[in-house]
Amino acid sequence: MHSAQELVSQIEALTSLPTVYERVREQLESPDGSVFEVARLVSADPALTARLLRLVNSAMYGYRGEIDNVVRAVQILACSRFMTSCWRCRCMRCSQASALRSWT
């Protein structure tokens, strides 16, 4: 098995199969989807695995240790996405409230 560093160093040379993206998308949109199934699908594609690990190990996520587990990487990305969505909803609610106050 390759280390996360080895996968990331080869990221430019790798391409992903469209079928993997489609299956991951289906899993994410499914009400019965699971983090573990998404991680299993991602793990089957070395290019997607490398991109995911590179992303979650970037400064944007701010983790001190190296994330080299695909399940953990998917969880981190999902939590981050969830928090971003919550923040957007909060901002939209505030801006809607401001708009309503300006009309009254």
PDB file of C-alpha atoms in Angstrom:
ATOM      1  CA  MET A   1       0.000   0.000   0.000  1.00  0.00           C
ATOM      2  CA  HIS A   2       1.239   3.488  -0.828  1.00  0.00           C
ATOM      3  CA  SER A   3       1.646   6.163   1.807  1.00  0.00           C
ATOM      4  CA  ALA A   4      -0.357   9.372   1.637  1.00  0.00           C
ATOM      5  CA  GLN A   5       2.806  11.270   0.723  1.00  0.00           C
ATOM      6  CA  GLU A   6       3.528   8.951  -2.227  1.00  0.00           C
ATOM      7  CA  LEU A   7      -0.015   9.344  -3.522  1.00  0.00           C
ATOM      8  CA  VAL A   8       0.056  13.121  -3.191  1.00  0.00           C
ATOM      9  CA  SER A   9       3.419  13.392  -4.936  1.00  0.00           C
ATOM     10  CA  GLN A  10       1.914  11.677  -7.996  1.00  0.00           C
ATOM     11  CA  ILE A  11      -1.308  13.707  -8.032  1.00  0.00           C
ATOM     12  CA  GLU A  12      -0.597  15.566 -11.264  1.00  0.00           C
ATOM     13  CA  ALA A  13      -0.143  12.319 -13.197  1.00  0.00           C
ATOM     14  CA  LEU A  14      -3.366  10.686 -12.049  1.00  0.00           C
ATOM     15  CA  THR A  15      -6.841  10.983 -13.504  1.00  0.00           C
ATOM     16  CA  SER A  16     -10.113   9.727 -12.061  1.00  0.00           C
ATOM     17  CA  LEU A  17     -12.752   7.644 -13.737  1.00  0.00           C
ATOM     18  CA  PRO A  18     -16.103   9.376 -14.325  1.00  0.00           C
ATOM     19  CA  THR A  19     -17.909   6.298 -13.009  1.00  0.00           C
ATOM     20  CA  VAL A  20     -16.314   6.757  -9.590  1.00  0.00           C
ATOM     21  CA  TYR A  21     -17.456  10.377  -9.434  1.00  0.00           C
ATOM     22  CA  GLU A  22     -20.954   9.317 -10.455  1.00  0.00           C
ATOM     23  CA  ARG A  23     -21.132   6.607  -7.787  1.00  0.00           C
ATOM     24  CA  VAL A  24     -19.819   8.958  -5.099  1.00  0.00           C
ATOM     25  CA  ARG A  25     -22.359  11.607  -6.129  1.00  0.00           C
ATOM     26  CA  GLU A  26     -25.169   9.049  -5.987  1.00  0.00           C
ATOM     27  CA  GLN A  27     -24.063   7.984  -2.518  1.00  0.00           C
ATOM     28  CA  LEU A  28     -23.899  11.583  -1.309  1.00  0.00           C
ATOM     29  CA  GLU A  29     -27.368  12.354  -2.656  1.00  0.00           C
ATOM     30  CA  SER A  30     -28.913   9.179  -1.282  1.00  0.00           C
ATOM     31  CA  PRO A  31     -30.864   9.410   1.977  1.00  0.00           C
ATOM     32  CA  ASP A  32     -29.287   6.047   2.843  1.00  0.00           C
ATOM     33  CA  GLY A  33     -25.740   7.134   1.909  1.00  0.00           C
ATOM     34  CA  SER A  34     -22.927   6.572   4.354  1.00  0.00           C
ATOM     35  CA  VAL A  35     -19.508   8.021   5.016  1.00  0.00           C
ATOM     36  CA  PHE A  36     -18.058   4.525   4.950  1.00  0.00           C
ATOM     37  CA  GLU A  37     -19.464   3.773   1.502  1.00  0.00           C
ATOM     38  CA  VAL A  38     -18.191   7.096   0.151  1.00  0.00           C
ATOM     39  CA  ALA A  39     -14.764   6.310   1.625  1.00  0.00           C
ATOM     40  CA  ARG A  40     -14.835   2.832   0.061  1.00  0.00           C
ATOM     41  CA  LEU A  41     -15.662   4.285  -3.349  1.00  0.00           C
ATOM     42  CA  VAL A  42     -13.006   6.986  -3.056  1.00  0.00           C
ATOM     43  CA  SER A  43     -10.410   4.417  -1.955  1.00  0.00           C
ATOM     44  CA  ALA A  44     -10.976   2.474  -5.160  1.00  0.00           C
ATOM     45  CA  ASP A  45      -9.664   5.461  -7.156  1.00  0.00           C
ATOM     46  CA  PRO A  46      -6.011   6.400  -6.474  1.00  0.00           C
ATOM     47  CA  ALA A  47      -6.348   9.838  -8.086  1.00  0.00           C
ATOM     48  CA  LEU A  48      -9.417  10.773  -6.085  1.00  0.00           C
ATOM     49  CA  THR A  49      -7.816   9.397  -2.906  1.00  0.00           C
ATOM     50  CA  ALA A  50      -4.708  11.505  -3.492  1.00  0.00           C
ATOM     51  CA  ARG A  51      -6.750  14.659  -4.137  1.00  0.00           C
ATOM     52  CA  LEU A  52      -8.888  14.102  -1.059  1.00  0.00           C
ATOM     53  CA  LEU A  53      -5.878  13.518   1.198  1.00  0.00           C
ATOM     54  CA  ARG A  54      -4.107  16.519  -0.269  1.00  0.00           C
ATOM     55  CA  LEU A  55      -7.157  18.691   0.382  1.00  0.00           C
ATOM     56  CA  VAL A  56      -7.753  17.647   4.001  1.00  0.00           C
ATOM     57  CA  ASN A  57      -4.043  17.954   4.786  1.00  0.00           C
ATOM     58  CA  SER A  58      -3.933  21.490   3.390  1.00  0.00           C
ATOM     59  CA  ALA A  59      -3.696  24.574   5.593  1.00  0.00           C
ATOM     60  CA  MET A  60      -7.347  25.294   4.826  1.00  0.00           C
ATOM     61  CA  TYR A  61      -8.439  22.597   7.295  1.00  0.00           C
ATOM     62  CA  GLY A  62      -5.718  23.314   9.876  1.00  0.00           C
ATOM     63  CA  TYR A  63      -5.132  19.841  11.302  1.00  0.00           C
ATOM     64  CA  ARG A  64      -1.795  19.442  13.061  1.00  0.00           C
ATOM     65  CA  GLY A  65      -1.259  15.770  12.325  1.00  0.00           C
ATOM     66  CA  GLU A  66      -1.296  14.069   8.969  1.00  0.00           C
ATOM     67  CA  ILE A  67      -4.647  12.684   7.874  1.00  0.00           C
ATOM     68  CA  ASP A  68      -3.878   9.473   5.985  1.00  0.00           C
ATOM     69  CA  ASN A  69      -7.155   7.622   6.449  1.00  0.00           C
ATOM     70  CA  VAL A  70      -9.780   8.034   3.728  1.00  0.00           C
ATOM     71  CA  VAL A  71     -12.697   7.521   6.123  1.00  0.00           C
ATOM     72  CA  ARG A  72     -11.362  10.269   8.391  1.00  0.00           C
ATOM     73  CA  ALA A  73     -10.740  12.536   5.383  1.00  0.00           C
ATOM     74  CA  VAL A  74     -14.337  12.078   4.187  1.00  0.00           C
ATOM     75  CA  GLN A  75     -15.622  12.784   7.705  1.00  0.00           C
ATOM     76  CA  ILE A  76     -13.549  15.973   7.945  1.00  0.00           C
ATOM     77  CA  LEU A  77     -14.741  17.165   4.563  1.00  0.00           C
ATOM     78  CA  ALA A  78     -18.360  16.324   5.400  1.00  0.00           C
ATOM     79  CA  CYS A  79     -18.198  18.172   8.733  1.00  0.00           C
ATOM     80  CA  SER A  80     -16.572  21.168   7.118  1.00  0.00           C
ATOM     81  CA  ARG A  81     -19.197  21.227   4.393  1.00  0.00           C
ATOM     82  CA  PHE A  82     -21.935  20.930   6.992  1.00  0.00           C
ATOM     83  CA  MET A  83     -20.510  23.829   9.018  1.00  0.00           C
ATOM     84  CA  THR A  84     -20.220  25.947   5.862  1.00  0.00           C
ATOM     85  CA  SER A  85     -23.843  25.166   5.013  1.00  0.00           C
ATOM     86  CA  CYS A  86     -24.950  26.110   8.534  1.00  0.00           C
ATOM     87  CA  TRP A  87     -23.037  29.376   8.288  1.00  0.00           C
ATOM     88  CA  ARG A  88     -24.613  30.165   4.919  1.00  0.00           C
ATOM     89  CA  CYS A  89     -28.087  29.471   6.291  1.00  0.00           C
ATOM     90  CA  ARG A  90     -27.385  31.734   9.246  1.00  0.00           C
ATOM     91  CA  CYS A  91     -26.118  34.509   6.965  1.00  0.00           C
ATOM     92  CA  MET A  92     -29.119  34.145   4.669  1.00  0.00           C
ATOM     93  CA  ARG A  93     -31.479  34.314   7.630  1.00  0.00           C
ATOM     94  CA  CYS A  94     -29.755  37.471   8.892  1.00  0.00           C
ATOM     95  CA  SER A  95     -29.826  39.111   5.487  1.00  0.00           C
ATOM     96  CA  GLN A  96     -33.507  38.195   5.033  1.00  0.00           C
ATOM     97  CA  ALA A  97     -34.305  39.681   8.434  1.00  0.00           C
ATOM     98  CA  SER A  98     -32.435  42.868   7.469  1.00  0.00           C
ATOM     99  CA  ALA A  99     -34.321  43.046   4.189  1.00  0.00           C
ATOM    100  CA  LEU A 100     -37.652  42.624   5.973  1.00  0.00           C
ATOM    101  CA  ARG A 101     -36.786  45.377   8.463  1.00  0.00           C
ATOM    102  CA  SER A 102     -35.897  47.756   5.656  1.00  0.00           C
ATOM    103  CA  TRP A 103     -39.302  47.186   4.038  1.00  0.00           C
ATOM    104  CA  THR A 104     -41.256  47.884   7.226  1.00  0.00           C
TER     105      THR A 104
END
